[in-house]
């Protein structure tokens, strides 16, 4: 009975991981899920399930660092590694989150225009102003409440869609057996990349600080991750994938195009439910993503990371308003969303490496379990392989100004991880050498 009461108490107090889940359950992830289901049927369902566990593990690592240091990740990096490392992390986050902000605004404006018939650029202005007034005025509290409500609504919308879409249970069960169809590697990478992203990893220490959590809330924070990333995000991903795998068969569908295609296939109810879910996902992701660059910049500059500090509030408003031009990008959204995930994939291994290093450094007083380290290293290996594959594709396709800049940034981050590994090995060697007693 005491355990049940504790879980009920946890359910009423959770929040920070739901903000991360709001970003993860966004249109970029949806684009990968739609492409996977439409192109390969149920074959990649096992990857979808795996992505929920990988996302939860990444959040758990970030949670440990935030709770056990009670500081923002940039401050911890600067204290234990130096200013150069902190600025590199800030640049990594701002580039990945900044590009995502523009593309997600384009998605949200496109969905809003599809539903209402009003021009997308007008919706870009409207949503940017709503973001600026809401986040700069109310701060984290509003974002957390909105994230929990919107994510729950989005999950319900897609689950309800399953009742009007003819899912093949036998084929779905077969999709849980790991296999990789020809050409499916990149799609699988995109699905995993949506759950394990640098924005989700770096923001977690700040949202927990805004919530007021410390080491005493370790159990609550762990429950928070399980409920949001493992359960809510997992259901979201599986539901979208099953809808696409069941009735869509065009691998070139856009996210909005998938919703429109559902109308003649299985009825207008499914189309509107899908549009509602897509719109909600875009809103929740845009709101969560807006706070990420201000968090790391304010922390690096020594400012407060709540709206009580007017400088942080100004950063929030600026990032929100600067997202408005994203509505004018135009073009096929799905290709842009793939680029967002790719950029995030390039930056994510560096963030994971920093977290693992810090969890095994004097920054954290509580030792990290071997199983946790093994899981973190596996996560680092997968994300590193995805990043290397993307950069290899860029080189093979021929480098332009944008792809060249991404490649250069990726090389800088890769070299930084090599230096970090060498630094850790040297420190371990010195520690072992110091513990060896001199011979008689």
Short mmCIF file of C-alpha atoms in Angstrom, two decimals:
data_model
loop_
_atom_site.label_atom_id
_atom_site.label_comp_id
_atom_site.label_asym_id
_atom_site.label_seq_id
_atom_site.Cartn_x
_atom_site.Cartn_y
_atom_site.Cartn_z
CA UNK A 1 0.00 0.00 0.00
CA UNK A 2 2.86 2.35 0.82
CA UNK A 3 4.35 1.73 -2.64
CA UNK A 4 1.03 2.48 -4.33
CA UNK A 5 0.69 5.70 -2.34
CA UNK A 6 4.25 6.67 -3.32
CA UNK A 7 3.51 6.07 -7.01
CA UNK A 8 0.36 8.17 -6.79
CA UNK A 9 2.40 10.94 -5.22
CA UNK A 10 5.00 10.65 -7.97
CA UNK A 11 2.30 10.89 -10.66
CA UNK A 12 1.16 14.24 -9.28
CA UNK A 13 4.66 15.70 -9.02
CA UNK A 14 6.38 14.56 -12.23
CA UNK A 15 7.24 17.06 -14.94
CA UNK A 16 10.82 17.71 -16.22
CA UNK A 17 11.07 14.57 -18.35
CA UNK A 18 7.70 15.39 -19.91
CA UNK A 19 9.26 18.55 -21.33
CA UNK A 20 11.98 16.40 -22.90
CA UNK A 21 9.27 14.01 -24.10
CA UNK A 22 7.44 16.92 -25.68
CA UNK A 23 10.49 17.62 -27.83
CA UNK A 24 11.08 13.95 -28.64
CA UNK A 25 7.43 13.41 -29.63
CA UNK A 26 7.72 15.95 -32.41
CA UNK A 27 7.30 16.18 -36.18
CA UNK A 28 10.90 15.14 -36.92
CA UNK A 29 10.38 11.86 -35.10
CA UNK A 30 7.00 11.55 -36.77
CA UNK A 31 8.59 11.97 -40.20
CA UNK A 32 10.97 9.08 -39.53
CA UNK A 33 8.16 6.88 -38.20
CA UNK A 34 5.92 7.61 -41.19
CA UNK A 35 8.75 6.92 -43.63
CA UNK A 36 9.62 3.66 -41.87
CA UNK A 37 6.05 2.39 -41.75
CA UNK A 38 5.11 3.49 -45.27
CA UNK A 39 8.29 2.14 -46.87
CA UNK A 40 8.88 -1.11 -44.94
CA UNK A 41 5.56 -2.06 -43.40
CA UNK A 42 5.89 -3.55 -39.92
CA UNK A 43 9.51 -4.68 -40.35
CA UNK A 44 11.04 -1.86 -38.27
CA UNK A 45 8.64 -2.03 -35.32
CA UNK A 46 11.45 -3.43 -33.17
CA UNK A 47 13.48 -0.26 -33.82
CA UNK A 48 10.52 1.86 -32.70
CA UNK A 49 10.30 -0.03 -29.40
CA UNK A 50 14.08 0.12 -28.96
CA UNK A 51 14.05 3.90 -29.47
CA UNK A 52 11.83 4.39 -26.41
CA UNK A 53 14.27 2.46 -24.22
CA UNK A 54 17.26 4.30 -25.70
CA UNK A 55 15.60 7.67 -25.10
CA UNK A 56 14.80 6.74 -21.51
CA UNK A 57 18.40 5.66 -20.91
CA UNK A 58 19.77 8.94 -22.30
CA UNK A 59 17.45 10.91 -20.02
CA UNK A 60 18.44 8.76 -17.04
CA UNK A 61 22.13 9.56 -17.58
CA UNK A 62 21.36 13.28 -17.85
CA UNK A 63 19.11 13.06 -14.79
CA UNK A 64 21.88 11.53 -12.66
CA UNK A 65 24.30 14.28 -13.60
CA UNK A 66 21.78 17.04 -12.91
CA UNK A 67 20.54 15.68 -9.58
CA UNK A 68 23.91 14.64 -8.17
CA UNK A 69 25.62 17.96 -9.03
CA UNK A 70 22.54 20.21 -8.59
CA UNK A 71 23.98 22.40 -11.35
CA UNK A 72 23.39 23.01 -15.02
CA UNK A 73 25.44 20.84 -17.34
CA UNK A 74 27.37 23.80 -18.81
CA UNK A 75 28.47 24.94 -15.35
CA UNK A 76 29.59 21.41 -14.47
CA UNK A 77 31.55 21.11 -17.73
CA UNK A 78 33.25 24.46 -17.16
CA UNK A 79 34.14 23.64 -13.54
CA UNK A 80 35.65 20.23 -14.27
CA UNK A 81 36.91 20.53 -17.84
CA UNK A 82 37.37 24.21 -18.58
CA UNK A 83 35.85 27.15 -20.44
CA UNK A 84 36.73 25.92 -23.93
CA UNK A 85 34.78 22.70 -23.38
CA UNK A 86 31.79 24.65 -22.05
CA UNK A 87 31.70 26.95 -25.09
CA UNK A 88 31.97 23.96 -27.44
CA UNK A 89 28.95 22.36 -25.75
CA UNK A 90 27.00 25.65 -25.95
CA UNK A 91 27.80 25.96 -29.68
CA UNK A 92 26.77 22.34 -30.24
CA UNK A 93 23.41 22.89 -28.55
CA UNK A 94 22.65 26.27 -30.14
CA UNK A 95 23.36 25.02 -33.68
CA UNK A 96 21.26 21.86 -33.33
CA UNK A 97 18.37 23.54 -31.49
CA UNK A 98 18.44 26.68 -33.65
CA UNK A 99 18.06 24.81 -36.93
CA UNK A 100 15.36 22.63 -35.37
CA UNK A 101 13.47 25.73 -34.22
CA UNK A 102 13.10 27.08 -37.75
CA UNK A 103 12.10 23.79 -39.33
CA UNK A 104 9.60 22.89 -36.60
CA UNK A 105 8.00 26.32 -36.97
CA UNK A 106 7.67 25.60 -40.70
CA UNK A 107 5.92 22.33 -39.83
CA UNK A 108 3.55 23.92 -37.31
CA UNK A 109 2.69 26.78 -39.66
CA UNK A 110 2.03 24.31 -42.50
CA UNK A 111 -0.29 22.21 -40.34
CA UNK A 112 -2.11 25.33 -39.09
CA UNK A 113 -2.51 26.53 -42.68
CA UNK A 114 -3.85 23.12 -43.77
CA UNK A 115 -6.44 23.10 -40.99
CA UNK A 116 -7.58 26.75 -41.27
CA UNK A 117 -6.79 27.83 -44.83
CA UNK A 118 -4.85 30.86 -43.55
CA UNK A 119 -1.39 31.53 -45.00
CA UNK A 120 1.49 29.78 -43.25
CA UNK A 121 3.54 32.96 -42.77
CA UNK A 122 0.71 34.51 -40.76
CA UNK A 123 0.66 31.47 -38.52
CA UNK A 124 4.43 31.77 -38.11
CA UNK A 125 4.00 35.25 -36.67
CA UNK A 126 1.11 34.18 -34.47
CA UNK A 127 2.90 31.18 -32.98
CA UNK A 128 6.13 33.15 -32.43
CA UNK A 129 4.24 35.83 -30.48
CA UNK A 130 2.34 33.21 -28.47
CA UNK A 131 5.65 31.53 -27.59
CA UNK A 132 7.31 34.79 -26.60
CA UNK A 133 4.44 35.99 -24.41
CA UNK A 134 3.82 32.59 -22.82
CA UNK A 135 7.36 31.46 -22.08
CA UNK A 136 8.93 34.84 -21.28
CA UNK A 137 5.94 35.72 -19.12
CA UNK A 138 5.33 32.47 -17.27
CA UNK A 139 8.54 30.50 -17.73
CA UNK A 140 9.03 26.83 -16.89
CA UNK A 141 5.77 26.34 -14.99
CA UNK A 142 3.65 27.08 -18.05
CA UNK A 143 5.85 24.92 -20.28
CA UNK A 144 5.65 21.92 -17.97
CA UNK A 145 1.87 22.11 -17.65
CA UNK A 146 1.45 22.55 -21.39
CA UNK A 147 3.88 19.71 -22.15
CA UNK A 148 2.00 17.22 -19.97
CA UNK A 149 -1.36 18.23 -21.41
CA UNK A 150 -0.29 18.33 -25.05
CA UNK A 151 1.77 15.13 -24.96
CA UNK A 152 -1.12 13.29 -23.31
CA UNK A 153 -3.53 14.68 -25.93
CA UNK A 154 -1.22 13.74 -28.80
CA UNK A 155 -0.81 10.19 -27.47
CA UNK A 156 -4.59 9.82 -27.15
CA UNK A 157 -5.12 11.18 -30.69
CA UNK A 158 -2.80 8.62 -32.26
CA UNK A 159 -4.04 5.75 -30.11
CA UNK A 160 -7.62 6.55 -31.15
CA UNK A 161 -6.42 6.57 -34.78
CA UNK A 162 -5.54 2.90 -34.36
CA UNK A 163 -9.23 2.09 -33.85
CA UNK A 164 -10.12 3.42 -37.31
CA UNK A 165 -7.09 1.95 -39.09
CA UNK A 166 -6.93 -1.80 -39.98
CA UNK A 167 -3.81 -3.02 -38.15
CA UNK A 168 -2.57 -6.57 -38.90
CA UNK A 169 -1.71 -8.01 -35.44
CA UNK A 170 0.22 -10.97 -36.82
CA UNK A 171 2.43 -8.83 -39.03
CA UNK A 172 2.95 -6.36 -36.18
CA UNK A 173 4.18 -9.13 -33.87
CA UNK A 174 6.53 -10.28 -36.63
CA UNK A 175 7.96 -6.75 -36.77
CA UNK A 176 9.22 -7.14 -33.20
CA UNK A 177 11.83 -9.62 -34.44
CA UNK A 178 15.03 -7.67 -35.22
CA UNK A 179 15.75 -7.49 -38.95
CA UNK A 180 16.94 -4.74 -41.26
CA UNK A 181 15.38 -4.65 -44.74
CA UNK A 182 17.45 -3.37 -47.64
CA UNK A 183 17.77 0.40 -47.48
CA UNK A 184 16.26 0.52 -44.01
CA UNK A 185 19.42 1.45 -42.11
CA UNK A 186 19.03 5.20 -42.55
CA UNK A 187 15.37 5.15 -41.57
CA UNK A 188 16.20 3.12 -38.47
CA UNK A 189 18.87 5.68 -37.63
CA UNK A 190 16.34 8.48 -37.94
CA UNK A 191 13.89 6.74 -35.61
CA UNK A 192 16.58 6.25 -32.96
CA UNK A 193 17.94 9.76 -33.49
CA UNK A 194 14.59 11.30 -32.65
CA UNK A 195 14.65 9.74 -29.18
CA UNK A 196 18.32 10.39 -28.35
CA UNK A 197 19.06 14.04 -29.12
CA UNK A 198 21.46 16.63 -27.74
CA UNK A 199 18.63 19.02 -26.83
CA UNK A 200 16.96 16.39 -24.64
CA UNK A 201 20.22 15.50 -22.89
CA UNK A 202 21.42 19.02 -22.14
CA UNK A 203 18.12 20.56 -21.05
CA UNK A 204 17.31 18.00 -18.35
CA UNK A 205 19.55 19.42 -15.62
CA UNK A 206 17.95 22.86 -16.08
CA UNK A 207 14.34 21.70 -16.03
CA UNK A 208 15.00 19.75 -12.84
CA UNK A 209 16.57 22.84 -11.26
CA UNK A 210 13.55 24.89 -12.30
CA UNK A 211 11.39 22.25 -10.63
CA UNK A 212 13.51 22.48 -7.48
CA UNK A 213 14.55 18.81 -7.49
CA UNK A 214 17.67 17.60 -5.69
CA UNK A 215 19.20 14.21 -4.89
CA UNK A 216 16.26 13.63 -2.52
CA UNK A 217 13.94 13.36 -5.55
CA UNK A 218 16.00 10.63 -7.24
CA UNK A 219 13.15 8.10 -7.15
CA UNK A 220 10.64 10.66 -8.39
CA UNK A 221 12.94 11.73 -11.23
CA UNK A 222 13.41 8.10 -12.30
CA UNK A 223 9.64 7.55 -12.29
CA UNK A 224 9.24 10.76 -14.31
CA UNK A 225 11.50 9.38 -17.05
CA UNK A 226 9.72 6.03 -17.13
CA UNK A 227 6.27 7.61 -17.40
CA UNK A 228 7.18 10.13 -20.10
CA UNK A 229 9.94 8.70 -22.30
CA UNK A 230 9.32 5.00 -21.86
CA UNK A 231 5.51 4.89 -21.68
CA UNK A 232 4.07 8.06 -23.27
CA UNK A 233 6.76 8.48 -25.94
CA UNK A 234 6.79 4.73 -26.56
CA UNK A 235 3.02 4.62 -27.14
CA UNK A 236 3.21 7.74 -29.35
CA UNK A 237 5.92 6.19 -31.54
CA UNK A 238 4.30 2.75 -31.83
CA UNK A 239 0.87 4.22 -32.64
CA UNK A 240 2.17 6.46 -35.44
CA UNK A 241 4.27 3.68 -36.88
CA UNK A 242 1.38 1.21 -36.88
CA UNK A 243 -0.93 3.72 -38.60
CA UNK A 244 1.66 4.32 -41.33
CA UNK A 245 2.56 0.63 -41.71
CA UNK A 246 -1.09 -0.40 -41.93
CA UNK A 247 -2.47 1.89 -44.62
CA UNK A 248 0.28 4.03 -46.16
CA UNK A 249 2.59 2.70 -48.84
CA UNK A 250 4.34 5.79 -50.24
CA UNK A 251 7.84 6.27 -48.83
CA UNK A 252 7.89 9.84 -50.19
CA UNK A 253 4.95 11.05 -48.11
CA UNK A 254 5.35 14.24 -46.09
CA UNK A 255 3.99 14.45 -42.56
CA UNK A 256 1.09 16.66 -43.69
CA UNK A 257 0.67 14.54 -46.81
CA UNK A 258 0.30 11.43 -44.66
CA UNK A 259 -2.62 13.02 -42.83
CA UNK A 260 -4.26 14.02 -46.11
CA UNK A 261 -3.76 10.53 -47.55
CA UNK A 262 -5.63 8.97 -44.65
CA UNK A 263 -8.87 10.68 -45.67
CA UNK A 264 -9.72 8.65 -48.80
CA UNK A 265 -8.11 5.50 -47.37
CA UNK A 266 -9.83 5.10 -44.01
CA UNK A 267 -12.09 8.13 -43.57
CA UNK A 268 -11.98 11.77 -42.54
CA UNK A 269 -11.99 10.92 -38.83
CA UNK A 270 -8.53 9.39 -39.12
CA UNK A 271 -7.32 12.36 -41.16
CA UNK A 272 -8.43 14.91 -38.58
CA UNK A 273 -7.15 12.88 -35.67
CA UNK A 274 -3.78 12.62 -37.41
CA UNK A 275 -3.70 16.37 -38.11
CA UNK A 276 -4.62 17.07 -34.49
CA UNK A 277 -1.81 14.82 -33.31
CA UNK A 278 0.69 16.36 -35.73
CA UNK A 279 -0.26 19.89 -34.71
CA UNK A 280 -0.03 19.06 -31.03
CA UNK A 281 3.34 17.40 -31.51
CA UNK A 282 4.67 20.47 -33.33
CA UNK A 283 3.38 22.84 -30.62
CA UNK A 284 4.87 20.82 -27.78
CA UNK A 285 8.20 20.39 -29.56
CA UNK A 286 8.47 24.05 -30.50
CA UNK A 287 7.73 25.16 -26.95
CA UNK A 288 10.22 22.75 -25.40
CA UNK A 289 12.92 23.48 -27.98
CA UNK A 290 12.60 27.24 -27.42
CA UNK A 291 13.97 27.03 -23.87
CA UNK A 292 17.07 24.99 -24.73
CA UNK A 293 19.42 27.69 -26.20
CA UNK A 294 18.52 30.24 -23.46
CA UNK A 295 19.28 27.65 -20.77
CA UNK A 296 22.82 26.89 -21.92
CA UNK A 297 23.67 30.48 -22.92
CA UNK A 298 22.44 31.93 -19.63
CA UNK A 299 24.31 29.28 -17.66
CA UNK A 300 27.56 29.95 -19.54
CA UNK A 301 27.22 33.72 -19.03
CA UNK A 302 26.52 33.31 -15.33
CA UNK A 303 22.92 34.52 -15.57
CA UNK A 304 19.90 33.01 -13.89
CA UNK A 305 17.99 30.30 -15.76
CA UNK A 306 14.49 31.33 -14.66
CA UNK A 307 12.26 34.22 -15.74
CA UNK A 308 13.09 36.01 -12.50
CA UNK A 309 16.30 37.08 -14.29
CA UNK A 310 15.28 39.62 -16.98
CA UNK A 311 18.31 38.69 -19.10
CA UNK A 312 17.14 35.08 -19.32
CA UNK A 313 13.61 36.28 -20.05
CA UNK A 314 14.99 38.38 -22.90
CA UNK A 315 16.80 35.36 -24.34
CA UNK A 316 13.56 33.36 -24.24
CA UNK A 317 11.61 36.07 -26.05
CA UNK A 318 14.36 36.49 -28.66
CA UNK A 319 14.56 32.78 -29.49
CA UNK A 320 10.75 32.60 -29.73
CA UNK A 321 10.47 35.60 -32.06
CA UNK A 322 13.42 34.53 -34.21
CA UNK A 323 11.58 31.29 -35.00
CA UNK A 324 8.90 33.17 -37.01
CA UNK A 325 10.91 33.24 -40.30
CA UNK A 326 10.86 29.45 -40.28
CA UNK A 327 7.28 29.60 -41.59
CA UNK A 328 8.58 31.16 -44.82
CA UNK A 329 11.02 28.32 -45.59
CA UNK A 330 8.43 26.42 -47.64
CA UNK A 331 9.31 23.25 -49.51
CA UNK A 332 8.84 19.64 -48.46
CA UNK A 333 8.91 19.48 -44.69
CA UNK A 334 10.05 15.86 -44.42
CA UNK A 335 13.44 16.50 -46.03
CA UNK A 336 14.02 19.43 -43.68
CA UNK A 337 13.06 17.32 -40.67
CA UNK A 338 15.54 14.64 -41.72
CA UNK A 339 18.24 17.35 -41.81
CA UNK A 340 17.27 18.41 -38.29
CA UNK A 341 17.69 14.87 -37.01
CA UNK A 342 20.96 14.54 -38.90
CA UNK A 343 22.39 17.72 -37.37
CA UNK A 344 21.27 16.57 -33.96
CA UNK A 345 22.88 13.19 -34.59
CA UNK A 346 26.22 14.87 -35.32
CA UNK A 347 26.11 16.81 -32.05
CA UNK A 348 24.66 14.15 -29.76
CA UNK A 349 27.67 11.81 -29.26
CA UNK A 350 29.73 14.68 -27.84
CA UNK A 351 27.03 15.48 -25.27
CA UNK A 352 26.73 11.80 -24.27
CA UNK A 353 30.52 11.52 -23.94
CA UNK A 354 30.61 14.56 -21.65
CA UNK A 355 27.85 13.15 -19.44
CA UNK A 356 29.56 9.75 -19.12
CA UNK A 357 32.91 11.41 -18.34
CA UNK A 358 31.40 13.67 -15.68
CA UNK A 359 29.42 10.82 -14.10
CA UNK A 360 32.75 9.06 -13.53
CA UNK A 361 34.62 12.13 -12.30
CA UNK A 362 34.88 13.97 -8.95
CA UNK A 363 31.93 16.08 -10.12
CA UNK A 364 29.66 13.29 -8.85
CA UNK A 365 30.09 11.95 -5.33
CA UNK A 366 27.96 8.82 -5.83
CA UNK A 367 29.69 6.13 -7.94
CA UNK A 368 28.07 5.19 -11.22
CA UNK A 369 27.02 1.55 -11.54
CA UNK A 370 28.80 -0.63 -14.10
CA UNK A 371 25.50 -1.42 -15.84
CA UNK A 372 24.79 2.30 -16.22
CA UNK A 373 28.21 2.92 -17.73
CA UNK A 374 27.82 -0.04 -20.11
CA UNK A 375 24.45 1.30 -21.23
CA UNK A 376 25.91 4.77 -21.70
CA UNK A 377 28.80 3.44 -23.78
CA UNK A 378 26.38 1.43 -25.93
CA UNK A 379 24.34 4.58 -26.45
CA UNK A 380 27.51 6.48 -27.36
CA UNK A 381 28.51 3.78 -29.85
CA UNK A 382 25.12 3.80 -31.59
CA UNK A 383 24.89 7.59 -31.78
CA UNK A 384 28.50 7.82 -32.95
CA UNK A 385 27.86 5.30 -35.72
CA UNK A 386 24.80 7.27 -36.85
CA UNK A 387 26.80 10.50 -36.93
CA UNK A 388 29.66 8.90 -38.86
CA UNK A 389 27.24 7.44 -41.40
CA UNK A 390 25.62 10.84 -41.97
CA UNK A 391 28.98 12.57 -42.46
CA UNK A 392 30.10 9.81 -44.83
CA UNK A 393 26.96 10.39 -46.91
CA UNK A 394 27.67 14.11 -47.04
CA UNK A 395 31.15 13.49 -48.39
CA UNK A 396 29.88 10.97 -50.96
CA UNK A 397 27.21 13.39 -52.21
CA UNK A 398 29.70 16.23 -52.69
CA UNK A 399 30.26 19.04 -50.26
CA UNK A 400 28.50 22.39 -50.51
CA UNK A 401 28.70 25.35 -48.11
CA UNK A 402 26.13 23.92 -45.65
CA UNK A 403 27.24 20.29 -45.78
CA UNK A 404 30.87 21.42 -45.59
CA UNK A 405 30.15 23.42 -42.44
CA UNK A 406 28.35 20.42 -40.89
CA UNK A 407 31.28 18.17 -41.76
CA UNK A 408 33.79 20.61 -40.25
CA UNK A 409 31.76 20.89 -37.06
CA UNK A 410 31.44 17.11 -36.88
CA UNK A 411 35.22 16.71 -37.21
CA UNK A 412 35.80 19.24 -34.41
CA UNK A 413 33.42 17.34 -32.11
CA UNK A 414 35.00 13.98 -33.02
CA UNK A 415 38.47 15.32 -32.19
CA UNK A 416 37.14 16.72 -28.92
CA UNK A 417 35.83 13.26 -27.97
CA UNK A 418 39.22 11.71 -28.74
CA UNK A 419 40.88 14.29 -26.47
CA UNK A 420 38.26 13.61 -23.77
CA UNK A 421 38.93 9.87 -23.96
CA UNK A 422 42.69 10.44 -23.71
CA UNK A 423 42.16 12.77 -20.76
CA UNK A 424 40.04 10.19 -18.94
CA UNK A 425 42.57 7.41 -19.63
CA UNK A 426 45.42 9.58 -18.33
CA UNK A 427 43.48 10.43 -15.16
CA UNK A 428 42.68 6.77 -14.54
CA UNK A 429 46.33 5.84 -15.00
CA UNK A 430 47.42 8.47 -12.49
CA UNK A 431 44.79 7.30 -10.00
CA UNK A 432 45.88 3.67 -10.27
CA UNK A 433 49.54 4.67 -10.06
CA UNK A 434 48.88 6.69 -6.90
CA UNK A 435 47.23 3.71 -5.20
CA UNK A 436 50.16 1.38 -5.83
CA UNK A 437 52.19 1.10 -2.65
CA UNK A 438 55.98 1.50 -3.03
CA UNK A 439 58.00 -1.68 -2.86
CA UNK A 440 59.94 -2.48 0.33
#
